[in-house]
PDB file of C-alpha atoms and ligand atoms in Angstrom:
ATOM      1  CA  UNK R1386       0.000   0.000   0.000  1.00  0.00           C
ATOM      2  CA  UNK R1387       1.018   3.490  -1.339  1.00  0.00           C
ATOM      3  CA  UNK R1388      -0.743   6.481   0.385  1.00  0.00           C
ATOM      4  CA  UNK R1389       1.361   9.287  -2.645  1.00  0.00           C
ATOM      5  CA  UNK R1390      -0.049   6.895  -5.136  1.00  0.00           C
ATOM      6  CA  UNK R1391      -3.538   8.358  -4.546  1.00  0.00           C
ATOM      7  CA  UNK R1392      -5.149  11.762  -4.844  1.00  0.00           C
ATOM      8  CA  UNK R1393      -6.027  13.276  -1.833  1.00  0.00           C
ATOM      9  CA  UNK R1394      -9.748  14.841  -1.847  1.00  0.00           C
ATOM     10  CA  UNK R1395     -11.853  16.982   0.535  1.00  0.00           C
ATOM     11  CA  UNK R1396     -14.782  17.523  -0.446  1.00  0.00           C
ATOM     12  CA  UNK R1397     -17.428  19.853   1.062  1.00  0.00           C
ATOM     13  CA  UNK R1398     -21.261  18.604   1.248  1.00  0.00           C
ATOM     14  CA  UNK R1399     -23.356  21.421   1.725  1.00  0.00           C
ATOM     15  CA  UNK R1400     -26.449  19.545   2.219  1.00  0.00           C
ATOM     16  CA  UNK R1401     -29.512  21.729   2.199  1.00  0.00           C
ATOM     17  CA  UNK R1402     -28.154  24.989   2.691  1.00  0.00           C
ATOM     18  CA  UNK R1403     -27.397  28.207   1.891  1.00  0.00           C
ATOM     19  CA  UNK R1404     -29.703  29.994  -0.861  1.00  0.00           C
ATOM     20  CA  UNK R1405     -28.010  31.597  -4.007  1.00  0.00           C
ATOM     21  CA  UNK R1406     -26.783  34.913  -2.772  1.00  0.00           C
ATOM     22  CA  UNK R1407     -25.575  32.545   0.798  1.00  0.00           C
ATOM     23  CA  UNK R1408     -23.853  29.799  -1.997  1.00  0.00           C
ATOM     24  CA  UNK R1409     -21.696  32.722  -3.348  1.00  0.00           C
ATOM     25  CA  UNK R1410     -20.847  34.742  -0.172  1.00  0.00           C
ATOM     26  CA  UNK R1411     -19.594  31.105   0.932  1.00  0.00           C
ATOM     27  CA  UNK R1412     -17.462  30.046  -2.504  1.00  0.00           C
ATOM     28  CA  UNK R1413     -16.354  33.972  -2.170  1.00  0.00           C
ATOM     29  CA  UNK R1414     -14.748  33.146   1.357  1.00  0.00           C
ATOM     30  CA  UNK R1415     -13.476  29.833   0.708  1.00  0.00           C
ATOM     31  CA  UNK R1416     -11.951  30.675  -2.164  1.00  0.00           C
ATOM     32  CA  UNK R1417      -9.092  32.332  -1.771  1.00  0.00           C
ATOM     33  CA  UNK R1418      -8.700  29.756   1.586  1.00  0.00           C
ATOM     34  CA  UNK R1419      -8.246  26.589  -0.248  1.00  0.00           C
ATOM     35  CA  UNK R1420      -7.437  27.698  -4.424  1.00  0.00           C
ATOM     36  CA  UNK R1421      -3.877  25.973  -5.202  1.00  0.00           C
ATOM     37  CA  UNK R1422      -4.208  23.568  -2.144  1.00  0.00           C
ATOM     38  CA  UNK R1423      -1.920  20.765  -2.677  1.00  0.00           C
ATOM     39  CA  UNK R1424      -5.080  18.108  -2.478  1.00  0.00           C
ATOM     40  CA  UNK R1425      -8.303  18.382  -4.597  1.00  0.00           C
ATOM     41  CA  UNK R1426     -10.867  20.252  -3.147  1.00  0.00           C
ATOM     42  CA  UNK R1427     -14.760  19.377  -4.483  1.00  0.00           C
ATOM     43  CA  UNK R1428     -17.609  21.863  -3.039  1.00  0.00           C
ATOM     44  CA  UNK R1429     -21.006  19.765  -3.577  1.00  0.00           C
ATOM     45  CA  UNK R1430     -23.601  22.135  -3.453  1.00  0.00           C
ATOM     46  CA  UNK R1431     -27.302  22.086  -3.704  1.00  0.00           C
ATOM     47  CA  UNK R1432     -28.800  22.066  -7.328  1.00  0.00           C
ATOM     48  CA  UNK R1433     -29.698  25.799  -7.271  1.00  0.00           C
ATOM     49  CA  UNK R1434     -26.081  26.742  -6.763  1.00  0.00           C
ATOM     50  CA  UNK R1435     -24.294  24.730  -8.917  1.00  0.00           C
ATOM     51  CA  UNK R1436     -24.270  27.217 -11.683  1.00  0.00           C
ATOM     52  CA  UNK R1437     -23.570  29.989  -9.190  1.00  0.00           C
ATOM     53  CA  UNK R1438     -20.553  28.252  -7.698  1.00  0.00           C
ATOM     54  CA  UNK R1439     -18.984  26.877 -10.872  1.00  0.00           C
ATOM     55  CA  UNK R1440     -18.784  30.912 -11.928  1.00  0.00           C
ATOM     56  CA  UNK R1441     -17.346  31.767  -9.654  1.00  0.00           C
ATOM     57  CA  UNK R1442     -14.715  29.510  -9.344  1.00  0.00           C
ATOM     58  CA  UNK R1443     -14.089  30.006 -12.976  1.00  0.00           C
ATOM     59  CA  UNK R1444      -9.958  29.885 -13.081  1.00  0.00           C
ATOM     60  CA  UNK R1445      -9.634  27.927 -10.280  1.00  0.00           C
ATOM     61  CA  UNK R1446      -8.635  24.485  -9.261  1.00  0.00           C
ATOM     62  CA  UNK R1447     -11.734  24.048  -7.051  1.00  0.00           C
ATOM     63  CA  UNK R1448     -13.976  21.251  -8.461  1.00  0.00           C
ATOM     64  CA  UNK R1449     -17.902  21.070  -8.146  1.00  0.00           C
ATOM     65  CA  UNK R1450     -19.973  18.360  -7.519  1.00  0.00           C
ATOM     66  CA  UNK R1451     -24.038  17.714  -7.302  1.00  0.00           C
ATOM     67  CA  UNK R1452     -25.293  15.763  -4.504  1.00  0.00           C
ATOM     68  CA  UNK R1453     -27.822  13.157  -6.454  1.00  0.00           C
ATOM     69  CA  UNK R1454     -28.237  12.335  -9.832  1.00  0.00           C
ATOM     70  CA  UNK R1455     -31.061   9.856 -11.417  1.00  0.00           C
ATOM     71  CA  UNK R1456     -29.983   7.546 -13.612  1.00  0.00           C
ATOM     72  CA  UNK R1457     -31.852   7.763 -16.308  1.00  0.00           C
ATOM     73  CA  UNK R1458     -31.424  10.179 -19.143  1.00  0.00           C
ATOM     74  CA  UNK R1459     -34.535  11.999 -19.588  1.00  0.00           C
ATOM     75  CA  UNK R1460     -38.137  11.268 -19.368  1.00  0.00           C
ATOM     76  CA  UNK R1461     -41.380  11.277 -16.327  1.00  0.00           C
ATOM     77  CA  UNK R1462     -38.969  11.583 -13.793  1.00  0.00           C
ATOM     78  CA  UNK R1463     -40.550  14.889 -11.682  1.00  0.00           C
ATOM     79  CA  UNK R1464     -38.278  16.664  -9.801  1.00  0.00           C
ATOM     80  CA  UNK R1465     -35.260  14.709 -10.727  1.00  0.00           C
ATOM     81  CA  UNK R1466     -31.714  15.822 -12.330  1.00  0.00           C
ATOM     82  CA  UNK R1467     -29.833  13.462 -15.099  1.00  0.00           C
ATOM     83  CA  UNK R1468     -26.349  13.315 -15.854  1.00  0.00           C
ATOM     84  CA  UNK R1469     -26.653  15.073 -18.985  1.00  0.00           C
ATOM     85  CA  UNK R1470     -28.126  18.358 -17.033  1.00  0.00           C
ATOM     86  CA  UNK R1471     -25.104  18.498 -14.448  1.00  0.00           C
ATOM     87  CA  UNK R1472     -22.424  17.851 -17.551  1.00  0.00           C
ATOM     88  CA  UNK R1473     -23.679  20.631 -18.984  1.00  0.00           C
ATOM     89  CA  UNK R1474     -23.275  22.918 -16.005  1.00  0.00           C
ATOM     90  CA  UNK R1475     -19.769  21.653 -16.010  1.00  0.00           C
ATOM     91  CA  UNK R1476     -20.424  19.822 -12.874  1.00  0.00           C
ATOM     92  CA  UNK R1477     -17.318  17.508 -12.479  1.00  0.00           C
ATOM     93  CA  UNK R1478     -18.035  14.790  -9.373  1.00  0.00           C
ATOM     94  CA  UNK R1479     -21.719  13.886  -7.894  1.00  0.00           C
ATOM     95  CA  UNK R1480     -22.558  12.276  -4.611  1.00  0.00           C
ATOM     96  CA  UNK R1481     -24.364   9.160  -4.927  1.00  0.00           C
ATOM     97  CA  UNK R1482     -25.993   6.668  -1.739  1.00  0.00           C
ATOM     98  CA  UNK R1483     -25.832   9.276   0.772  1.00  0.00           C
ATOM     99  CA  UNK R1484     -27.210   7.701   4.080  1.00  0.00           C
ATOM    100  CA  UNK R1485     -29.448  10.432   4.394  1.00  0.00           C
ATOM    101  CA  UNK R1486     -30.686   9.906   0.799  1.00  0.00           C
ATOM    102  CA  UNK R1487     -30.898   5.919   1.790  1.00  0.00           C
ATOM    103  CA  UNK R1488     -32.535   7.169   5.436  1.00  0.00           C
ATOM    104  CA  UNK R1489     -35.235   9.639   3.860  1.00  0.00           C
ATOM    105  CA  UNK R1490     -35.506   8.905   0.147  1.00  0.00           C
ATOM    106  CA  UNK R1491     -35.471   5.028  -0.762  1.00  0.00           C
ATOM    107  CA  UNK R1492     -32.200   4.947  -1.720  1.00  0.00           C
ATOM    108  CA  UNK R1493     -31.026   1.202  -2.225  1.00  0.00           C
ATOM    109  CA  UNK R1494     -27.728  -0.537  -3.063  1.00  0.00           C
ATOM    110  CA  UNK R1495     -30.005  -0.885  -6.218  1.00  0.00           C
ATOM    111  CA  UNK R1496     -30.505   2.688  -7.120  1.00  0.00           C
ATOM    112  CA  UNK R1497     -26.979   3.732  -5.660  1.00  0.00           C
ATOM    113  CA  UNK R1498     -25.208   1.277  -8.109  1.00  0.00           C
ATOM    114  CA  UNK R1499     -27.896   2.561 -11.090  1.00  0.00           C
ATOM    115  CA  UNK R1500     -26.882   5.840 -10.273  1.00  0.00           C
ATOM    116  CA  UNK R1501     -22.751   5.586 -10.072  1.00  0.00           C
ATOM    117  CA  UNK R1502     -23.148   3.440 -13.052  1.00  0.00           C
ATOM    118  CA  UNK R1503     -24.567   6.110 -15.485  1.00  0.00           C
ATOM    119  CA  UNK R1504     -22.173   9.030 -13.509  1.00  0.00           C
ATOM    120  CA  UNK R1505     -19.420   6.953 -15.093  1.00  0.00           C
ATOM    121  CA  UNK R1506     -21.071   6.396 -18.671  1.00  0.00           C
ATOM    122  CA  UNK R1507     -21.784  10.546 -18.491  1.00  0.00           C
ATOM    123  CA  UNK R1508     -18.060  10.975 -17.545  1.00  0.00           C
ATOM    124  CA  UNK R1509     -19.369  12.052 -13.793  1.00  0.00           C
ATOM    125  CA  UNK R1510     -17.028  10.555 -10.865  1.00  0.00           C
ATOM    126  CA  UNK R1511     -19.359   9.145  -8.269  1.00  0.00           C
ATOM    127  CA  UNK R1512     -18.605   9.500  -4.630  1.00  0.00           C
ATOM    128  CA  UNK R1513     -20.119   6.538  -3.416  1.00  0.00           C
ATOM    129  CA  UNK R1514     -21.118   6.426   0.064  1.00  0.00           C
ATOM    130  CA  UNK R1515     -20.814   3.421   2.517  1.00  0.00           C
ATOM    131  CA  UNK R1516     -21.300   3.068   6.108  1.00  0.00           C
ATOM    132  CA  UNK R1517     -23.247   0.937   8.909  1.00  0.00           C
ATOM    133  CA  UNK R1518     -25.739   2.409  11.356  1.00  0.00           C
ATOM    134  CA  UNK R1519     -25.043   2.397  14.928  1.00  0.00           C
ATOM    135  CA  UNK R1520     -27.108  -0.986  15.744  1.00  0.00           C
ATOM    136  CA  UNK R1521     -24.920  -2.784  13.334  1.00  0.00           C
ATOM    137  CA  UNK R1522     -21.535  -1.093  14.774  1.00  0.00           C
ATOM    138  CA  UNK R1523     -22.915  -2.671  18.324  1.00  0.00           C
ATOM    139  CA  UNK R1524     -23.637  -6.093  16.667  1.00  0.00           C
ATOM    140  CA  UNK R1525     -20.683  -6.457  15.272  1.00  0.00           C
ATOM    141  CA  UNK R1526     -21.465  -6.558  11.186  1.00  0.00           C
ATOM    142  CA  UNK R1527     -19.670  -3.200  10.358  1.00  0.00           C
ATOM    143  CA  UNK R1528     -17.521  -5.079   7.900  1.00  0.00           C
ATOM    144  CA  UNK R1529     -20.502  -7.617   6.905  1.00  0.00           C
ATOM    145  CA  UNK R1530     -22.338  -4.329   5.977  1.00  0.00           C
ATOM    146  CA  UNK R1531     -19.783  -2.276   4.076  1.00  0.00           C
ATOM    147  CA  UNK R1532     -18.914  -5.407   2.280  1.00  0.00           C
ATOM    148  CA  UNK R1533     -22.766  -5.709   0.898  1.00  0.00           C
ATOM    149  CA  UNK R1534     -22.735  -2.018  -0.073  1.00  0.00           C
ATOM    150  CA  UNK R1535     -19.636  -2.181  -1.998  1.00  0.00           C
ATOM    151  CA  UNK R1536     -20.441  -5.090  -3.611  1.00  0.00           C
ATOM    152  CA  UNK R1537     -23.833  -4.065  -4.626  1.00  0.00           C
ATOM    153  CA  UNK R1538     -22.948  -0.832  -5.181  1.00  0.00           C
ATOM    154  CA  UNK R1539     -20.205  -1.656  -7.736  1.00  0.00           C
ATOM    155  CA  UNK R1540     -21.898  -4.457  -9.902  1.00  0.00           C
ATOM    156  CA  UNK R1541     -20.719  -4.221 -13.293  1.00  0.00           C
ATOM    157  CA  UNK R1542     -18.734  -1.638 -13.149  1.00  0.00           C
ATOM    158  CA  UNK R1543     -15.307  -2.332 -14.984  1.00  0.00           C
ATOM    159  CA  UNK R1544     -11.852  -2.503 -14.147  1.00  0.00           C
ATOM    160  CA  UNK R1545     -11.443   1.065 -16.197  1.00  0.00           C
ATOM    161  CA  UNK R1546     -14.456   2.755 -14.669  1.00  0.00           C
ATOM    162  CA  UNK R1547     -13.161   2.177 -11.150  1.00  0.00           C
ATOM    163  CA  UNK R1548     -10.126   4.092 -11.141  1.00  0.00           C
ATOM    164  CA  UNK R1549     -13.144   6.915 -11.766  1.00  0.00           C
ATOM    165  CA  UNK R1550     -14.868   5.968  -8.116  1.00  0.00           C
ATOM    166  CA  UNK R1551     -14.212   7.920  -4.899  1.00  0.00           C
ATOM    167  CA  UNK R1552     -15.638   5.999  -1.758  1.00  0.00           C
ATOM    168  CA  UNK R1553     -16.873   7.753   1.381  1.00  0.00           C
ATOM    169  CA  UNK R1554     -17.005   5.708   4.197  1.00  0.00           C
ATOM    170  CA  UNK R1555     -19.605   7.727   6.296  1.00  0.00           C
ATOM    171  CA  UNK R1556     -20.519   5.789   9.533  1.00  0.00           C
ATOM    172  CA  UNK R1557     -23.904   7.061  10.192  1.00  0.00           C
ATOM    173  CA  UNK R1558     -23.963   7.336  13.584  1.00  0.00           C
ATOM    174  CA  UNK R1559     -20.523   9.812  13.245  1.00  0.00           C
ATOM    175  CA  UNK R1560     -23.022  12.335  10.417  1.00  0.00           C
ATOM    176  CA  UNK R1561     -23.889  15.358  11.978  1.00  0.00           C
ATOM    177  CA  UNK R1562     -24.149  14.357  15.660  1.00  0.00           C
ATOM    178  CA  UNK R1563     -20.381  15.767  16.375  1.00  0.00           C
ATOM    179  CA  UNK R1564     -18.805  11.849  17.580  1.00  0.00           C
ATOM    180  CA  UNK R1565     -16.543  11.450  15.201  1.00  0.00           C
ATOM    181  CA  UNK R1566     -15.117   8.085  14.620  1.00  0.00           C
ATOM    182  CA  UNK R1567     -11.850   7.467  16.459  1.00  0.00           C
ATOM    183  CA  UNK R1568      -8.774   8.021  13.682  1.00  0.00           C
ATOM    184  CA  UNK R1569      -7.851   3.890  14.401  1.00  0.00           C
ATOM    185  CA  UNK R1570     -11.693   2.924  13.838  1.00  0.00           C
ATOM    186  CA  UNK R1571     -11.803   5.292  10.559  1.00  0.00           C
ATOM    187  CA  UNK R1572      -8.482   3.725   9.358  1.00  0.00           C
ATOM    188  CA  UNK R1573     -10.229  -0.132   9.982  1.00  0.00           C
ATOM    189  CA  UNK R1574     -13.045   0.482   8.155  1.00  0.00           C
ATOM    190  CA  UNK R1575     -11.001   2.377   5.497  1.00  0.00           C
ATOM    191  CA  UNK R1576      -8.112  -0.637   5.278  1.00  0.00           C
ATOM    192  CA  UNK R1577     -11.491  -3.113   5.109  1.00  0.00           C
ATOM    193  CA  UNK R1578     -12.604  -1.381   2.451  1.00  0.00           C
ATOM    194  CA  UNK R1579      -9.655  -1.119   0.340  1.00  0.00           C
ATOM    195  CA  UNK R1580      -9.473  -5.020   0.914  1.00  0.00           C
ATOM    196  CA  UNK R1581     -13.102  -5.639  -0.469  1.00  0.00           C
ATOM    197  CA  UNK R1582     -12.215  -2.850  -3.435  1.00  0.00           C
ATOM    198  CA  UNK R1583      -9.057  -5.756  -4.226  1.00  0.00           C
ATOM    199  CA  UNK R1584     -11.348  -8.796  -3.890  1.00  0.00           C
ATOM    200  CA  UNK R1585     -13.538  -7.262  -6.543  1.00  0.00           C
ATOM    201  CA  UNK R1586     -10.462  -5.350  -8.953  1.00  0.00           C
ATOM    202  CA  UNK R1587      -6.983  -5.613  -9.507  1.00  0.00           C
ATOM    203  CA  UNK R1588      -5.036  -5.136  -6.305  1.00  0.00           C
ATOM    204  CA  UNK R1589      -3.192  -2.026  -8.322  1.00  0.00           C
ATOM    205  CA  UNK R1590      -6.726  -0.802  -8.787  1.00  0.00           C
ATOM    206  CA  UNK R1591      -7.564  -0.760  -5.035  1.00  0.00           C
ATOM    207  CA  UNK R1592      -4.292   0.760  -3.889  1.00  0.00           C
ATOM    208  CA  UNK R1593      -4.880   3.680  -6.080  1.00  0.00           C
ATOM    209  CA  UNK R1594      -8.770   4.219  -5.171  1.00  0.00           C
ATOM    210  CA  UNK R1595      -9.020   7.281  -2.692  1.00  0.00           C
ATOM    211  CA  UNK R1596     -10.954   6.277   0.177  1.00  0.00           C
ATOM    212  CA  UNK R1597     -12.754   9.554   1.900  1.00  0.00           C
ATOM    213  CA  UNK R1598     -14.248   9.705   5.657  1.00  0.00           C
ATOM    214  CA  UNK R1599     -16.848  11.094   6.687  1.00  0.00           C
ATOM    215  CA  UNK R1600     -18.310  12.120   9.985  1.00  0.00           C
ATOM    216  CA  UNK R1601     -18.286  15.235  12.444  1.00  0.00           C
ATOM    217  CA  UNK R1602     -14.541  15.677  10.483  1.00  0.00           C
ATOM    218  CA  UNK R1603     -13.266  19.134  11.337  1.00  0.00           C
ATOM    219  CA  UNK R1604     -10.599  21.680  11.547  1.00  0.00           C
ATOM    220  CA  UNK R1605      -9.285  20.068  15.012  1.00  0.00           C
ATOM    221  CA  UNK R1606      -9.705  16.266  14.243  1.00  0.00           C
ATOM    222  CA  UNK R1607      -8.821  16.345  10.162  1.00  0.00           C
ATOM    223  CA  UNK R1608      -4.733  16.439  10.942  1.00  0.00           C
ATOM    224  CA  UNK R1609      -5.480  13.132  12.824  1.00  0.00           C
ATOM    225  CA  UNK R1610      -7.746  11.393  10.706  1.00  0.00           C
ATOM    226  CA  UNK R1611      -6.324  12.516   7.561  1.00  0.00           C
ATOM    227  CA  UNK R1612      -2.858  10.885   8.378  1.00  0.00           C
ATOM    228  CA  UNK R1613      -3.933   7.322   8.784  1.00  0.00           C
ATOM    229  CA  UNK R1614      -2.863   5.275   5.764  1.00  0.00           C
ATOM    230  CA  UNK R1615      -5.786   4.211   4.346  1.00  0.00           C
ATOM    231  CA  UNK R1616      -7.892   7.545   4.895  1.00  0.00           C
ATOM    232  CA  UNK R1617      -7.113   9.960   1.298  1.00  0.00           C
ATOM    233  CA  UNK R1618      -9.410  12.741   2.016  1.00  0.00           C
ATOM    234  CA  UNK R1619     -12.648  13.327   3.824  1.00  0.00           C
ATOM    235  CA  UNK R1620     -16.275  14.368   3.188  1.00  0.00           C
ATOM    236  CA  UNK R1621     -17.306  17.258   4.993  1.00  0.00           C
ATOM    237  CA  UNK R1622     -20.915  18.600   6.099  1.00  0.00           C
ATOM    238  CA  UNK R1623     -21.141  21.119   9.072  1.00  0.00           C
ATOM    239  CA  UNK R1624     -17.869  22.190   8.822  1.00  0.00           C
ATOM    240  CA  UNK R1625     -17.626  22.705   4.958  1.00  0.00           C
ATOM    241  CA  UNK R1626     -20.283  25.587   5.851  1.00  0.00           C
ATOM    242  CA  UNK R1627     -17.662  27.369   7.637  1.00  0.00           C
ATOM    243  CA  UNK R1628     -14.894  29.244   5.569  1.00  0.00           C
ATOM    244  CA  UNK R1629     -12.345  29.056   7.863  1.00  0.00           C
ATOM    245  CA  UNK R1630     -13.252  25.549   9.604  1.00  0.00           C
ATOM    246  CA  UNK R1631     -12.908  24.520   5.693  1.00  0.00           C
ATOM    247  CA  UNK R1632     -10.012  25.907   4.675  1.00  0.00           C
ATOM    248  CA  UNK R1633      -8.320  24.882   8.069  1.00  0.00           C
ATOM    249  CA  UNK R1634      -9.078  21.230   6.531  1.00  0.00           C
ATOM    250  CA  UNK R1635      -7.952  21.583   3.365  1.00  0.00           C
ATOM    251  CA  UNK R1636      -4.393  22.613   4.837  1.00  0.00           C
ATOM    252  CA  UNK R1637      -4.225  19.828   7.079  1.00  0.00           C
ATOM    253  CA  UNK R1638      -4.855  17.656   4.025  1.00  0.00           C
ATOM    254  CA  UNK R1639      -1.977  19.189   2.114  1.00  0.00           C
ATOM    255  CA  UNK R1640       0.563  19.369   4.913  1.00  0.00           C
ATOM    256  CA  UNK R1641      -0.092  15.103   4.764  1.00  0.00           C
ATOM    257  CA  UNK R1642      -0.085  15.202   1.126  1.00  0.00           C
TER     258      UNK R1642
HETATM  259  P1  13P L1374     -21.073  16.123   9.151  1.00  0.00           P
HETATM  260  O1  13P L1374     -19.652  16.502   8.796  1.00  0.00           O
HETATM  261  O2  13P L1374     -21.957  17.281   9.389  1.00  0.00           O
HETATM  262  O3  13P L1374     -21.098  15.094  10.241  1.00  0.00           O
HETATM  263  O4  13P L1374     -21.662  15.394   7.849  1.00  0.00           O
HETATM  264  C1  13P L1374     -20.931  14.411   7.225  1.00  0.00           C
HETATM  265  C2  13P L1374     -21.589  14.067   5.940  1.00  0.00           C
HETATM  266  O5  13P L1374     -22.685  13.542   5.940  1.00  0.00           O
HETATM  267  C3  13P L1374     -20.912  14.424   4.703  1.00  0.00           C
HETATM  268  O6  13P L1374     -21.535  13.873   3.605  1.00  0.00           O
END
């Protein structure tokens, strides 16, 4: 295992927040915080700010992503967004199998493989999210879970398309309720990941995957979490709302890369 051979990614989820003129006081701020980091930064913002953000990040390196994307390409589909919609926005990276999407929304290994499977085709990376809830931490099936998610979640996509995937291993009970997963638990679940990512590819392929956290990560824990070797990046909510909070991740990220 080679943590330099992979890219190291934080990337912001926004969730449900901020309105248009809020999205671009925000970029505005963490702009100038986090342009020419030495890791890939990704803001995924809400679908009304996409075109807002991408703007005015014009000339940057900052990527954008969306948060959900349906997988087919057009049709009855109310209130849904296809690939070909956010490609044309110039939306680069999407987030697919959120838990909150899965807790709230149907989402199913089903739809979540659907979903990063036509990202790929539309030349959208998925960031496909994985993680057990806290009942199955306490029975012991963390691994039993993230392997059926991964495995589910990847059907049929090939050996090329992988090296396109970014995993976020999001333990649910970490999202939003400020307990963060220790750095040695984020590492195991990371490492156990990587190992199921190998059963299914090439072991080259799974060495160069970047494997994300996500949970309550924030500008005092990042440093930590961030320098385990199997952790390449994390996926931020609360504290990707926060200029400073954000940019004080990014830097931790590229002091490890
Ligand atoms: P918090 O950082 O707010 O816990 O959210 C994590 C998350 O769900 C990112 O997708």
């Amino acid at each position: 295992m080679d943590k330099s051979k992979r890219k190291t990614i934080i990337a912001g989820n926004w969730k449900m927040n901020k309105t248009m003129s809020e999205a671009l006081d925000l970029t505005n701020q963490i702009k100038p915080l986090t342009n020419g980091a030495d890791c890939e930064v990704v803001l995924c913002v809400p679908f009304t700010n996409l075109e807002t953000v991408i703007n005015a990040l014009k000339g940057t390196d900052i990527k954008v992503g969306a948060q959900n994307v349906h997988f087919e390409h057009s049709g009855a589909f109310t209130g849904e967004i296809s690939v070909g919609m956010l490609k044309e926005l110039g939306v680069q990276h999407v987030i697919v199998g959120h838990s909150e999407r899965r807790q709230y929304f149907g989402e199913t290994d089903e739809t979540v493989n659907k979903r990063a499977k036509s990202a790929l085709q539309g030349n959208l990376m998925p960031i496909i999210c994985v993680g057990e809830l806290l009942w199955e931490r306490e029975a012991g099936i963390t691994e039993e879970v993230l392997s059926r998610q991964l495995k589910l979640s990847l059907a049929g996509i090939p050996d090329n398309d992988i090296t396109k995937v970014i995993i976020a291993y999001e333990p649910v009970w970490a999202i939003g309720t400020g307990k963060t997963a220790t750095s040695e638990q984020a590492e195991q679940a990371c490492k156990f990941i990587r190992l199921c990512i190998e059963k299914l590819y090439k072991n080259e392929l799974a060495d160069s995957l970047s494997i994300l956290y996500g949970g309550s990560m924030n500008a005092s824990n990042a440093e930590q979490l961030l320098a385990k070797e199997d952790v390449d990046g994390g996926l931020i909510g609360g504290a990707s709302l926060k200029a400073l909070d954000f940019g004080e991740i990014v830097k931790a990220a590229s002091i490890i890369v």
